[in-house]
Amino acid sequence: DAKTTQPNSMESNEEEPVHLPCNHSTISGTDYIHWYRQLPSQGPEYVIHGLTSNVNNRMASLAIAEDRKSSTLILHRATLRDAAVYYCILRGSSNTGKLIFGQGTTLQVKP
Amino acid sequence: EAGVAQSPRYKIIEKRQSVAFWCNPISGHATLYWYQQILGQGPKLLIQFQNNGVVDDSQLPKDRFSAERLKGVDSTLKIQPAKLEDSAVYLCASSSTEGSYGYTFGSGTRLTVV
């Protein structure tokens, strides 16, 4: 399974945008880039995923580099509720592809 | 839609005892996963089911862990006998083979082995 690299932790101020980076230099052409987050005492929660083009949904935006070797999860206005561990994961194109979690980035949001 | 249900929410047992966890996935989701999450680490995949068949159990410690998914719906994960290092949160997740590629996770069972 292809590996991703994320910073261990990041801080943000409430109501400011947050850019969470992820490097995946060994990504294959069929790997999707998935982001999940895990709030305290909860299971991980799907945030967004993409293949080549940038993606937007109600939770966040995903910006994917042209060479696909890195991506950035963008939270447009951080709230205290966004404090969580954010995982960037590569998943194969098969519908039975596994999610292999790394350490993730712990995001702290300050009021 | 209802989420992934797991029970119990918490369990404390002594080492060498046995324990079982139950998971009810989202209705219609063919794929079910069990993960182990040790404090401070990301979740680790233990086993993956497609309907009632095992797709991947390469990370399951088969000398003490077992899992089944009868009739392709509910699943149970068992540990027998438990060790101190099995203390963790056990997460169940399910996904559909159609449409969205997202997994839905339950809230997990926190196991403490003393």
JSON list of C-alpha atoms in Angstrom, two decimals:
[
{"chain": "A", "resi": 1, "resn": "ASP", "atom": "CA", "xyz": [0.00, 0.00, 0.00]},
{"chain": "A", "resi": 2, "resn": "ALA", "atom": "CA", "xyz": [1.30, 3.43, -0.96]},
{"chain": "A", "resi": 3, "resn": "LYS", "atom": "CA", "xyz": [2.45, 5.58, 1.96]},
{"chain": "A", "resi": 4, "resn": "THR", "atom": "CA", "xyz": [1.46, 9.12, 2.90]},
{"chain": "A", "resi": 5, "resn": "THR", "atom": "CA", "xyz": [3.36, 11.65, 5.01]},
{"chain": "A", "resi": 6, "resn": "GLN", "atom": "CA", "xyz": [1.60, 14.24, 7.16]},
{"chain": "A", "resi": 7, "resn": "PRO", "atom": "CA", "xyz": [2.78, 16.65, 9.86]},
{"chain": "A", "resi": 8, "resn": "ASN", "atom": "CA", "xyz": [2.14, 15.29, 13.34]},
{"chain": "A", "resi": 9, "resn": "SER", "atom": "CA", "xyz": [0.27, 18.38, 14.50]},
{"chain": "A", "resi": 10, "resn": "MET", "atom": "CA", "xyz": [-1.00, 21.77, 13.41]},
{"chain": "A", "resi": 11, "resn": "GLU", "atom": "CA", "xyz": [-2.66, 24.71, 15.09]},
{"chain": "A", "resi": 12, "resn": "SER", "atom": "CA", "xyz": [-5.27, 27.08, 13.77]},
{"chain": "A", "resi": 13, "resn": "ASN", "atom": "CA", "xyz": [-7.34, 29.96, 15.03]},
{"chain": "A", "resi": 14, "resn": "GLU", "atom": "CA", "xyz": [-11.09, 29.72, 15.02]},
{"chain": "A", "resi": 15, "resn": "GLU", "atom": "CA", "xyz": [-12.83, 31.09, 11.90]},
{"chain": "A", "resi": 16, "resn": "GLU", "atom": "CA", "xyz": [-9.58, 31.09, 9.90]},
{"chain": "A", "resi": 17, "resn": "PRO", "atom": "CA", "xyz": [-8.85, 28.77, 6.96]},
{"chain": "A", "resi": 18, "resn": "VAL", "atom": "CA", "xyz": [-6.75, 25.68, 7.58]},
{"chain": "A", "resi": 19, "resn": "HIS", "atom": "CA", "xyz": [-4.57, 23.94, 5.02]},
{"chain": "A", "resi": 20, "resn": "LEU", "atom": "CA", "xyz": [-3.60, 20.39, 5.96]},
{"chain": "A", "resi": 21, "resn": "PRO", "atom": "CA", "xyz": [-0.82, 19.01, 3.72]},
{"chain": "A", "resi": 22, "resn": "CYS", "atom": "CA", "xyz": [-0.18, 15.43, 2.66]},
{"chain": "A", "resi": 23, "resn": "ASN", "atom": "CA", "xyz": [2.69, 14.01, 0.62]},
{"chain": "A", "resi": 24, "resn": "HIS", "atom": "CA", "xyz": [2.24, 10.81, -1.36]},
{"chain": "A", "resi": 25, "resn": "SER", "atom": "CA", "xyz": [5.15, 10.65, -3.78]},
{"chain": "A", "resi": 26, "resn": "THR", "atom": "CA", "xyz": [4.68, 6.92, -4.54]},
{"chain": "A", "resi": 27, "resn": "ILE", "atom": "CA", "xyz": [1.02, 7.23, -5.52]},
{"chain": "A", "resi": 28, "resn": "SER", "atom": "CA", "xyz": [-0.04, 5.04, -8.43]},
{"chain": "A", "resi": 29, "resn": "GLY", "atom": "CA", "xyz": [-2.23, 6.17, -11.29]},
{"chain": "A", "resi": 30, "resn": "THR", "atom": "CA", "xyz": [-5.30, 4.41, -9.94]},
{"chain": "A", "resi": 31, "resn": "ASP", "atom": "CA", "xyz": [-5.01, 5.44, -6.27]},
{"chain": "A", "resi": 32, "resn": "TYR", "atom": "CA", "xyz": [-7.69, 7.72, -4.91]},
{"chain": "A", "resi": 33, "resn": "ILE", "atom": "CA", "xyz": [-6.76, 10.25, -2.21]},
{"chain": "A", "resi": 34, "resn": "HIS", "atom": "CA", "xyz": [-9.09, 9.96, 0.78]},
{"chain": "A", "resi": 35, "resn": "TRP", "atom": "CA", "xyz": [-9.34, 12.13, 3.87]},
{"chain": "A", "resi": 36, "resn": "TYR", "atom": "CA", "xyz": [-10.93, 11.05, 7.11]},
{"chain": "A", "resi": 37, "resn": "ARG", "atom": "CA", "xyz": [-11.04, 12.75, 10.47]},
{"chain": "A", "resi": 38, "resn": "GLN", "atom": "CA", "xyz": [-11.48, 11.37, 13.94]},
{"chain": "A", "resi": 39, "resn": "LEU", "atom": "CA", "xyz": [-13.04, 13.46, 16.68]},
{"chain": "A", "resi": 40, "resn": "PRO", "atom": "CA", "xyz": [-12.24, 12.54, 20.29]},
{"chain": "A", "resi": 41, "resn": "SER", "atom": "CA", "xyz": [-13.91, 9.30, 21.43]},
{"chain": "A", "resi": 42, "resn": "GLN", "atom": "CA", "xyz": [-15.48, 8.68, 18.01]},
{"chain": "A", "resi": 43, "resn": "GLY", "atom": "CA", "xyz": [-14.75, 6.51, 15.01]},
{"chain": "A", "resi": 44, "resn": "PRO", "atom": "CA", "xyz": [-13.18, 8.07, 11.92]},
{"chain": "A", "resi": 45, "resn": "GLU", "atom": "CA", "xyz": [-15.49, 10.09, 9.68]},
{"chain": "A", "resi": 46, "resn": "TYR", "atom": "CA", "xyz": [-15.25, 10.39, 5.90]},
{"chain": "A", "resi": 47, "resn": "VAL", "atom": "CA", "xyz": [-14.40, 13.92, 4.78]},
{"chain": "A", "resi": 48, "resn": "ILE", "atom": "CA", "xyz": [-13.62, 13.92, 1.08]},
{"chain": "A", "resi": 49, "resn": "HIS", "atom": "CA", "xyz": [-11.84, 12.04, -1.68]},
{"chain": "A", "resi": 50, "resn": "GLY", "atom": "CA", "xyz": [-10.51, 12.72, -5.15]},
{"chain": "A", "resi": 51, "resn": "LEU", "atom": "CA", "xyz": [-8.46, 11.31, -8.01]},
{"chain": "A", "resi": 52, "resn": "THR", "atom": "CA", "xyz": [-7.03, 14.13, -10.12]},
{"chain": "A", "resi": 53, "resn": "SER", "atom": "CA", "xyz": [-9.26, 17.18, -10.03]},
{"chain": "A", "resi": 54, "resn": "ASN", "atom": "CA", "xyz": [-9.88, 19.43, -7.06]},
{"chain": "A", "resi": 55, "resn": "VAL", "atom": "CA", "xyz": [-13.02, 18.52, -5.13]},
{"chain": "A", "resi": 56, "resn": "ASN", "atom": "CA", "xyz": [-15.41, 20.47, -2.95]},
{"chain": "A", "resi": 57, "resn": "ASN", "atom": "CA", "xyz": [-18.13, 19.34, -0.59]},
{"chain": "A", "resi": 58, "resn": "ARG", "atom": "CA", "xyz": [-19.98, 20.79, 2.36]},
{"chain": "A", "resi": 59, "resn": "MET", "atom": "CA", "xyz": [-17.21, 19.84, 4.77]},
{"chain": "A", "resi": 60, "resn": "ALA", "atom": "CA", "xyz": [-14.03, 20.78, 2.97]},
{"chain": "A", "resi": 61, "resn": "SER", "atom": "CA", "xyz": [-12.10, 21.19, -0.27]},
{"chain": "A", "resi": 62, "resn": "LEU", "atom": "CA", "xyz": [-9.38, 18.94, -1.60]},
{"chain": "A", "resi": 63, "resn": "ALA", "atom": "CA", "xyz": [-6.63, 20.43, -3.73]},
{"chain": "A", "resi": 64, "resn": "ILE", "atom": "CA", "xyz": [-4.55, 17.88, -5.64]},
{"chain": "A", "resi": 65, "resn": "ALA", "atom": "CA", "xyz": [-1.19, 18.75, -7.15]},
{"chain": "A", "resi": 66, "resn": "GLU", "atom": "CA", "xyz": [-0.86, 18.35, -10.89]},
{"chain": "A", "resi": 67, "resn": "ASP", "atom": "CA", "xyz": [1.68, 15.51, -10.48]},
{"chain": "A", "resi": 68, "resn": "ARG", "atom": "CA", "xyz": [-0.57, 13.98, -7.75]},
{"chain": "A", "resi": 69, "resn": "LYS", "atom": "CA", "xyz": [2.38, 13.60, -5.41]},
{"chain": "A", "resi": 70, "resn": "SER", "atom": "CA", "xyz": [0.81, 15.85, -2.81]},
{"chain": "A", "resi": 71, "resn": "SER", "atom": "CA", "xyz": [-2.58, 17.14, -1.77]},
{"chain": "A", "resi": 72, "resn": "THR", "atom": "CA", "xyz": [-4.05, 19.64, 0.67]},
{"chain": "A", "resi": 73, "resn": "LEU", "atom": "CA", "xyz": [-7.24, 19.43, 2.67]},
{"chain": "A", "resi": 74, "resn": "ILE", "atom": "CA", "xyz": [-8.75, 22.88, 3.11]},
{"chain": "A", "resi": 75, "resn": "LEU", "atom": "CA", "xyz": [-11.15, 23.77, 5.88]},
{"chain": "A", "resi": 76, "resn": "HIS", "atom": "CA", "xyz": [-12.45, 27.17, 4.87]},
{"chain": "A", "resi": 77, "resn": "ARG", "atom": "CA", "xyz": [-13.40, 28.44, 8.35]},
{"chain": "A", "resi": 78, "resn": "ALA", "atom": "CA", "xyz": [-12.17, 26.33, 11.23]},
{"chain": "A", "resi": 79, "resn": "THR", "atom": "CA", "xyz": [-14.46, 25.89, 14.20]},
{"chain": "A", "resi": 80, "resn": "LEU", "atom": "CA", "xyz": [-13.70, 24.38, 17.59]},
{"chain": "A", "resi": 81, "resn": "ARG", "atom": "CA", "xyz": [-15.60, 21.30, 16.43]},
{"chain": "A", "resi": 82, "resn": "ASP", "atom": "CA", "xyz": [-12.99, 20.75, 13.70]},
{"chain": "A", "resi": 83, "resn": "ALA", "atom": "CA", "xyz": [-10.36, 19.85, 16.29]},
{"chain": "A", "resi": 84, "resn": "ALA", "atom": "CA", "xyz": [-9.56, 16.25, 15.40]},
{"chain": "A", "resi": 85, "resn": "VAL", "atom": "CA", "xyz": [-6.98, 13.91, 13.92]},
{"chain": "A", "resi": 86, "resn": "TYR", "atom": "CA", "xyz": [-7.01, 14.15, 10.12]},
{"chain": "A", "resi": 87, "resn": "TYR", "atom": "CA", "xyz": [-5.88, 11.16, 8.08]},
{"chain": "A", "resi": 88, "resn": "CYS", "atom": "CA", "xyz": [-4.76, 11.27, 4.46]},
{"chain": "A", "resi": 89, "resn": "ILE", "atom": "CA", "xyz": [-5.06, 7.80, 2.91]},
{"chain": "A", "resi": 90, "resn": "LEU", "atom": "CA", "xyz": [-4.48, 6.33, -0.54]},
{"chain": "A", "resi": 91, "resn": "ARG", "atom": "CA", "xyz": [-7.02, 3.78, -1.65]},
{"chain": "A", "resi": 92, "resn": "GLY", "atom": "CA", "xyz": [-6.99, 1.64, -4.77]},
{"chain": "A", "resi": 93, "resn": "SER", "atom": "CA", "xyz": [-9.69, 1.98, -7.35]},
{"chain": "A", "resi": 94, "resn": "SER", "atom": "CA", "xyz": [-11.35, -1.30, -6.44]},
{"chain": "A", "resi": 95, "resn": "ASN", "atom": "CA", "xyz": [-14.51, -1.02, -4.40]},
{"chain": "A", "resi": 96, "resn": "THR", "atom": "CA", "xyz": [-12.95, -3.53, -2.03]},
{"chain": "A", "resi": 97, "resn": "GLY", "atom": "CA", "xyz": [-9.81, -1.43, -1.60]},
{"chain": "A", "resi": 98, "resn": "LYS", "atom": "CA", "xyz": [-8.62, -1.17, 1.97]},
{"chain": "A", "resi": 99, "resn": "LEU", "atom": "CA", "xyz": [-8.14, 1.99, 4.05]},
{"chain": "A", "resi": 100, "resn": "ILE", "atom": "CA", "xyz": [-4.72, 1.84, 5.69]},
{"chain": "A", "resi": 101, "resn": "PHE", "atom": "CA", "xyz": [-4.35, 4.57, 8.30]},
{"chain": "A", "resi": 102, "resn": "GLY", "atom": "CA", "xyz": [-1.13, 6.31, 9.24]},
{"chain": "A", "resi": 103, "resn": "GLN", "atom": "CA", "xyz": [-0.56, 8.57, 12.25]},
{"chain": "A", "resi": 104, "resn": "GLY", "atom": "CA", "xyz": [-2.50, 11.52, 10.85]},
{"chain": "A", "resi": 105, "resn": "THR", "atom": "CA", "xyz": [-2.30, 15.20, 11.75]},
{"chain": "A", "resi": 106, "resn": "THR", "atom": "CA", "xyz": [-3.72, 16.37, 15.06]},
{"chain": "A", "resi": 107, "resn": "LEU", "atom": "CA", "xyz": [-5.41, 19.71, 14.45]},
{"chain": "A", "resi": 108, "resn": "GLN", "atom": "CA", "xyz": [-5.83, 22.05, 17.39]},
{"chain": "A", "resi": 109, "resn": "VAL", "atom": "CA", "xyz": [-8.23, 24.97, 16.95]},
{"chain": "A", "resi": 110, "resn": "LYS", "atom": "CA", "xyz": [-7.80, 27.92, 19.28]},
{"chain": "A", "resi": 111, "resn": "PRO", "atom": "CA", "xyz": [-10.67, 30.26, 20.13]},
{"chain": "B", "resi": 1, "resn": "GLU", "atom": "CA", "xyz": [-29.84, 6.29, 7.37]},
{"chain": "B", "resi": 2, "resn": "ALA", "atom": "CA", "xyz": [-28.87, 4.55, 10.59]},
{"chain": "B", "resi": 3, "resn": "GLY", "atom": "CA", "xyz": [-25.15, 4.36, 11.29]},
{"chain": "B", "resi": 4, "resn": "VAL", "atom": "CA", "xyz": [-22.92, 1.42, 12.12]},
{"chain": "B", "resi": 5, "resn": "ALA", "atom": "CA", "xyz": [-23.95, 0.03, 15.50]},
{"chain": "B", "resi": 6, "resn": "GLN", "atom": "CA", "xyz": [-21.43, -1.51, 17.87]},
{"chain": "B", "resi": 7, "resn": "SER", "atom": "CA", "xyz": [-21.78, -3.03, 21.32]},
{"chain": "B", "resi": 8, "resn": "PRO", "atom": "CA", "xyz": [-20.76, -2.99, 24.02]},
{"chain": "B", "resi": 9, "resn": "ARG", "atom": "CA", "xyz": [-19.42, 0.55, 24.24]},
{"chain": "B", "resi": 10, "resn": "TYR", "atom": "CA", "xyz": [-16.94, -0.34, 26.98]},
{"chain": "B", "resi": 11, "resn": "LYS", "atom": "CA", "xyz": [-15.59, -3.62, 28.35]},
{"chain": "B", "resi": 12, "resn": "ILE", "atom": "CA", "xyz": [-13.12, -4.38, 31.13]},
{"chain": "B", "resi": 13, "resn": "ILE", "atom": "CA", "xyz": [-11.82, -7.95, 31.48]},
{"chain": "B", "resi": 14, "resn": "GLU", "atom": "CA", "xyz": [-8.94, -9.73, 33.15]},
{"chain": "B", "resi": 15, "resn": "LYS", "atom": "CA", "xyz": [-6.13, -11.17, 31.08]},
{"chain": "B", "resi": 16, "resn": "ARG", "atom": "CA", "xyz": [-6.75, -14.69, 29.82]},
{"chain": "B", "resi": 17, "resn": "GLN", "atom": "CA", "xyz": [-10.52, -14.11, 29.77]},
{"chain": "B", "resi": 18, "resn": "SER", "atom": "CA", "xyz": [-12.48, -14.08, 26.54]},
{"chain": "B", "resi": 19, "resn": "VAL", "atom": "CA", "xyz": [-14.51, -11.23, 25.06]},
{"chain": "B", "resi": 20, "resn": "ALA", "atom": "CA", "xyz": [-16.75, -10.67, 22.05]},
{"chain": "B", "resi": 21, "resn": "PHE", "atom": "CA", "xyz": [-17.72, -7.53, 20.18]},
{"chain": "B", "resi": 22, "resn": "TRP", "atom": "CA", "xyz": [-20.75, -7.13, 17.95]},
{"chain": "B", "resi": 23, "resn": "CYS", "atom": "CA", "xyz": [-21.26, -4.97, 14.88]},
{"chain": "B", "resi": 24, "resn": "ASN", "atom": "CA", "xyz": [-24.33, -4.22, 12.80]},
{"chain": "B", "resi": 25, "resn": "PRO", "atom": "CA", "xyz": [-23.36, -2.43, 9.56]},
{"chain": "B", "resi": 26, "resn": "ILE", "atom": "CA", "xyz": [-25.40, -0.04, 7.48]},
{"chain": "B", "resi": 27, "resn": "SER", "atom": "CA", "xyz": [-28.18, -1.90, 5.71]},
{"chain": "B", "resi": 28, "resn": "GLY", "atom": "CA", "xyz": [-27.11, -3.05, 2.27]},
{"chain": "B", "resi": 29, "resn": "HIS", "atom": "CA", "xyz": [-23.39, -2.51, 2.81]},
{"chain": "B", "resi": 30, "resn": "ALA", "atom": "CA", "xyz": [-21.64, -5.60, 1.50]},
{"chain": "B", "resi": 31, "resn": "THR", "atom": "CA", "xyz": [-18.18, -4.85, 2.89]},
{"chain": "B", "resi": 32, "resn": "LEU", "atom": "CA", "xyz": [-17.40, -4.89, 6.61]},
{"chain": "B", "resi": 33, "resn": "TYR", "atom": "CA", "xyz": [-14.12, -4.18, 8.37]},
{"chain": "B", "resi": 34, "resn": "TRP", "atom": "CA", "xyz": [-12.77, -4.56, 11.89]},
{"chain": "B", "resi": 35, "resn": "TYR", "atom": "CA", "xyz": [-10.00, -2.25, 13.03]},
{"chain": "B", "resi": 36, "resn": "GLN", "atom": "CA", "xyz": [-7.94, -2.11, 16.21]},
{"chain": "B", "resi": 37, "resn": "GLN", "atom": "CA", "xyz": [-6.88, 1.31, 17.46]},
{"chain": "B", "resi": 38, "resn": "ILE", "atom": "CA", "xyz": [-4.30, 1.46, 20.22]},
{"chain": "B", "resi": 39, "resn": "LEU", "atom": "CA", "xyz": [-4.14, 4.75, 22.13]},
{"chain": "B", "resi": 40, "resn": "GLY", "atom": "CA", "xyz": [-2.19, 7.37, 20.18]},
{"chain": "B", "resi": 41, "resn": "GLN", "atom": "CA", "xyz": [-2.08, 5.40, 16.94]},
{"chain": "B", "resi": 42, "resn": "GLY", "atom": "CA", "xyz": [-4.14, 5.26, 13.77]},
{"chain": "B", "resi": 43, "resn": "PRO", "atom": "CA", "xyz": [-6.60, 2.40, 13.29]},
{"chain": "B", "resi": 44, "resn": "LYS", "atom": "CA", "xyz": [-5.08, -0.89, 12.13]},
{"chain": "B", "resi": 45, "resn": "LEU", "atom": "CA", "xyz": [-7.11, -3.15, 9.85]},
{"chain": "B", "resi": 46, "resn": "LEU", "atom": "CA", "xyz": [-7.68, -6.61, 11.34]},
{"chain": "B", "resi": 47, "resn": "ILE", "atom": "CA", "xyz": [-10.09, -8.22, 8.90]},
{"chain": "B", "resi": 48, "resn": "GLN", "atom": "CA", "xyz": [-12.21, -7.38, 5.87]},
{"chain": "B", "resi": 49, "resn": "PHE", "atom": "CA", "xyz": [-15.40, -9.22, 4.83]},
{"chain": "B", "resi": 50, "resn": "GLN", "atom": "CA", "xyz": [-17.18, -9.06, 1.49]},
{"chain": "B", "resi": 51, "resn": "ASN", "atom": "CA", "xyz": [-20.71, -10.30, 2.21]},
{"chain": "B", "resi": 52, "resn": "ASN", "atom": "CA", "xyz": [-19.99, -13.34, 4.43]},
{"chain": "B", "resi": 53, "resn": "GLY", "atom": "CA", "xyz": [-16.59, -14.16, 2.95]},
{"chain": "B", "resi": 54, "resn": "VAL", "atom": "CA", "xyz": [-13.19, -13.07, 4.24]},
{"chain": "B", "resi": 55, "resn": "VAL", "atom": "CA", "xyz": [-11.28, -10.86, 1.79]},
{"chain": "B", "resi": 56, "resn": "ASP", "atom": "CA", "xyz": [-8.26, -10.10, 3.96]},
{"chain": "B", "resi": 57, "resn": "ASP", "atom": "CA", "xyz": [-7.33, -11.33, 7.43]},
{"chain": "B", "resi": 58, "resn": "SER", "atom": "CA", "xyz": [-3.58, -11.03, 7.09]},
{"chain": "B", "resi": 59, "resn": "GLN", "atom": "CA", "xyz": [-3.27, -8.75, 10.15]},
{"chain": "B", "resi": 60, "resn": "LEU", "atom": "CA", "xyz": [-5.56, -10.79, 12.40]},
{"chain": "B", "resi": 61, "resn": "PRO", "atom": "CA", "xyz": [-3.68, -12.63, 15.20]},
{"chain": "B", "resi": 62, "resn": "LYS", "atom": "CA", "xyz": [-5.41, -15.90, 14.48]},
{"chain": "B", "resi": 63, "resn": "ASP", "atom": "CA", "xyz": [-4.09, -17.69, 17.53]},
{"chain": "B", "resi": 64, "resn": "ARG", "atom": "CA", "xyz": [-6.38, -15.60, 19.72]},
{"chain": "B", "resi": 65, "resn": "PHE", "atom": "CA", "xyz": [-8.65, -13.51, 17.49]},
{"chain": "B", "resi": 66, "resn": "SER", "atom": "CA", "xyz": [-11.53, -14.78, 15.40]},
{"chain": "B", "resi": 67, "resn": "ALA", "atom": "CA", "xyz": [-14.29, -13.08, 13.47]},
{"chain": "B", "resi": 68, "resn": "GLU", "atom": "CA", "xyz": [-17.36, -14.15, 11.61]},
{"chain": "B", "resi": 69, "resn": "ARG", "atom": "CA", "xyz": [-20.08, -12.55, 9.56]},
{"chain": "B", "resi": 70, "resn": "LEU", "atom": "CA", "xyz": [-23.00, -14.90, 9.34]},
{"chain": "B", "resi": 71, "resn": "LYS", "atom": "CA", "xyz": [-25.54, -14.28, 6.58]},
{"chain": "B", "resi": 72, "resn": "GLY", "atom": "CA", "xyz": [-23.49, -11.33, 5.35]},
{"chain": "B", "resi": 73, "resn": "VAL", "atom": "CA", "xyz": [-24.95, -8.85, 7.80]},
{"chain": "B", "resi": 74, "resn": "ASP", "atom": "CA", "xyz": [-23.93, -8.68, 11.49]},
{"chain": "B", "resi": 75, "resn": "SER", "atom": "CA", "xyz": [-20.42, -9.55, 12.57]},
{"chain": "B", "resi": 76, "resn": "THR", "atom": "CA", "xyz": [-18.72, -10.59, 15.79]},
{"chain": "B", "resi": 77, "resn": "LEU", "atom": "CA", "xyz": [-15.06, -10.29, 16.72]},
{"chain": "B", "resi": 78, "resn": "LYS", "atom": "CA", "xyz": [-13.78, -12.51, 19.53]},
{"chain": "B", "resi": 79, "resn": "ILE", "atom": "CA", "xyz": [-10.59, -12.54, 21.55]},
{"chain": "B", "resi": 80, "resn": "GLN", "atom": "CA", "xyz": [-9.69, -15.67, 23.48]},
{"chain": "B", "resi": 81, "resn": "PRO", "atom": "CA", "xyz": [-7.61, -15.49, 25.62]},
{"chain": "B", "resi": 82, "resn": "ALA", "atom": "CA", "xyz": [-7.07, -11.75, 25.99]},
{"chain": "B", "resi": 83, "resn": "LYS", "atom": "CA", "xyz": [-3.66, -10.23, 26.69]},
{"chain": "B", "resi": 84, "resn": "LEU", "atom": "CA", "xyz": [-2.79, -6.87, 28.23]},
{"chain": "B", "resi": 85, "resn": "GLU", "atom": "CA", "xyz": [-1.64, -5.58, 24.82]},
{"chain": "B", "resi": 86, "resn": "ASP", "atom": "CA", "xyz": [-5.13, -6.16, 23.40]},
{"chain": "B", "resi": 87, "resn": "SER", "atom": "CA", "xyz": [-6.33, -3.05, 25.29]},
{"chain": "B", "resi": 88, "resn": "ALA", "atom": "CA", "xyz": [-7.57, -0.80, 22.50]},
{"chain": "B", "resi": 89, "resn": "VAL", "atom": "CA", "xyz": [-10.64, 0.53, 20.77]},
{"chain": "B", "resi": 90, "resn": "TYR", "atom": "CA", "xyz": [-12.15, -1.94, 18.32]},
{"chain": "B", "resi": 91, "resn": "LEU", "atom": "CA", "xyz": [-13.82, -0.19, 15.42]},
{"chain": "B", "resi": 92, "resn": "CYS", "atom": "CA", "xyz": [-16.23, -1.64, 12.91]},
{"chain": "B", "resi": 93, "resn": "ALA", "atom": "CA", "xyz": [-16.81, -0.02, 9.53]},
{"chain": "B", "resi": 94, "resn": "SER", "atom": "CA", "xyz": [-18.89, -0.79, 6.48]},
{"chain": "B", "resi": 95, "resn": "SER", "atom": "CA", "xyz": [-18.96, 0.36, 2.89]},
{"chain": "B", "resi": 96, "resn": "SER", "atom": "CA", "xyz": [-21.07, -0.12, -0.18]},
{"chain": "B", "resi": 97, "resn": "THR", "atom": "CA", "xyz": [-19.72, -1.60, -3.39]},
{"chain": "B", "resi": 98, "resn": "GLU", "atom": "CA", "xyz": [-21.67, 0.95, -5.36]},
{"chain": "B", "resi": 99, "resn": "GLY", "atom": "CA", "xyz": [-21.63, 4.72, -5.50]},
{"chain": "B", "resi": 100, "resn": "SER", "atom": "CA", "xyz": [-19.62, 6.46, -2.80]},
{"chain": "B", "resi": 101, "resn": "TYR", "atom": "CA", "xyz": [-16.28, 5.00, -1.85]},
{"chain": "B", "resi": 102, "resn": "GLY", "atom": "CA", "xyz": [-16.55, 6.22, 1.72]},
{"chain": "B", "resi": 103, "resn": "TYR", "atom": "CA", "xyz": [-16.47, 4.01, 4.78]},
{"chain": "B", "resi": 104, "resn": "THR", "atom": "CA", "xyz": [-18.84, 4.57, 7.70]},
{"chain": "B", "resi": 105, "resn": "PHE", "atom": "CA", "xyz": [-17.41, 3.77, 11.11]},
{"chain": "B", "resi": 106, "resn": "GLY", "atom": "CA", "xyz": [-19.11, 2.91, 14.34]},
{"chain": "B", "resi": 107, "resn": "SER", "atom": "CA", "xyz": [-18.15, 4.56, 17.62]},
{"chain": "B", "resi": 108, "resn": "GLY", "atom": "CA", "xyz": [-16.14, 1.53, 18.67]},
{"chain": "B", "resi": 109, "resn": "THR", "atom": "CA", "xyz": [-15.78, -0.66, 21.72]},
{"chain": "B", "resi": 110, "resn": "ARG", "atom": "CA", "xyz": [-13.13, 0.37, 24.21]},
{"chain": "B", "resi": 111, "resn": "LEU", "atom": "CA", "xyz": [-11.52, -2.75, 25.68]},
{"chain": "B", "resi": 112, "resn": "THR", "atom": "CA", "xyz": [-9.38, -2.62, 28.80]},
{"chain": "B", "resi": 113, "resn": "VAL", "atom": "CA", "xyz": [-7.53, -5.78, 29.79]},
{"chain": "B", "resi": 114, "resn": "VAL", "atom": "CA", "xyz": [-6.25, -5.76, 33.38]}
]
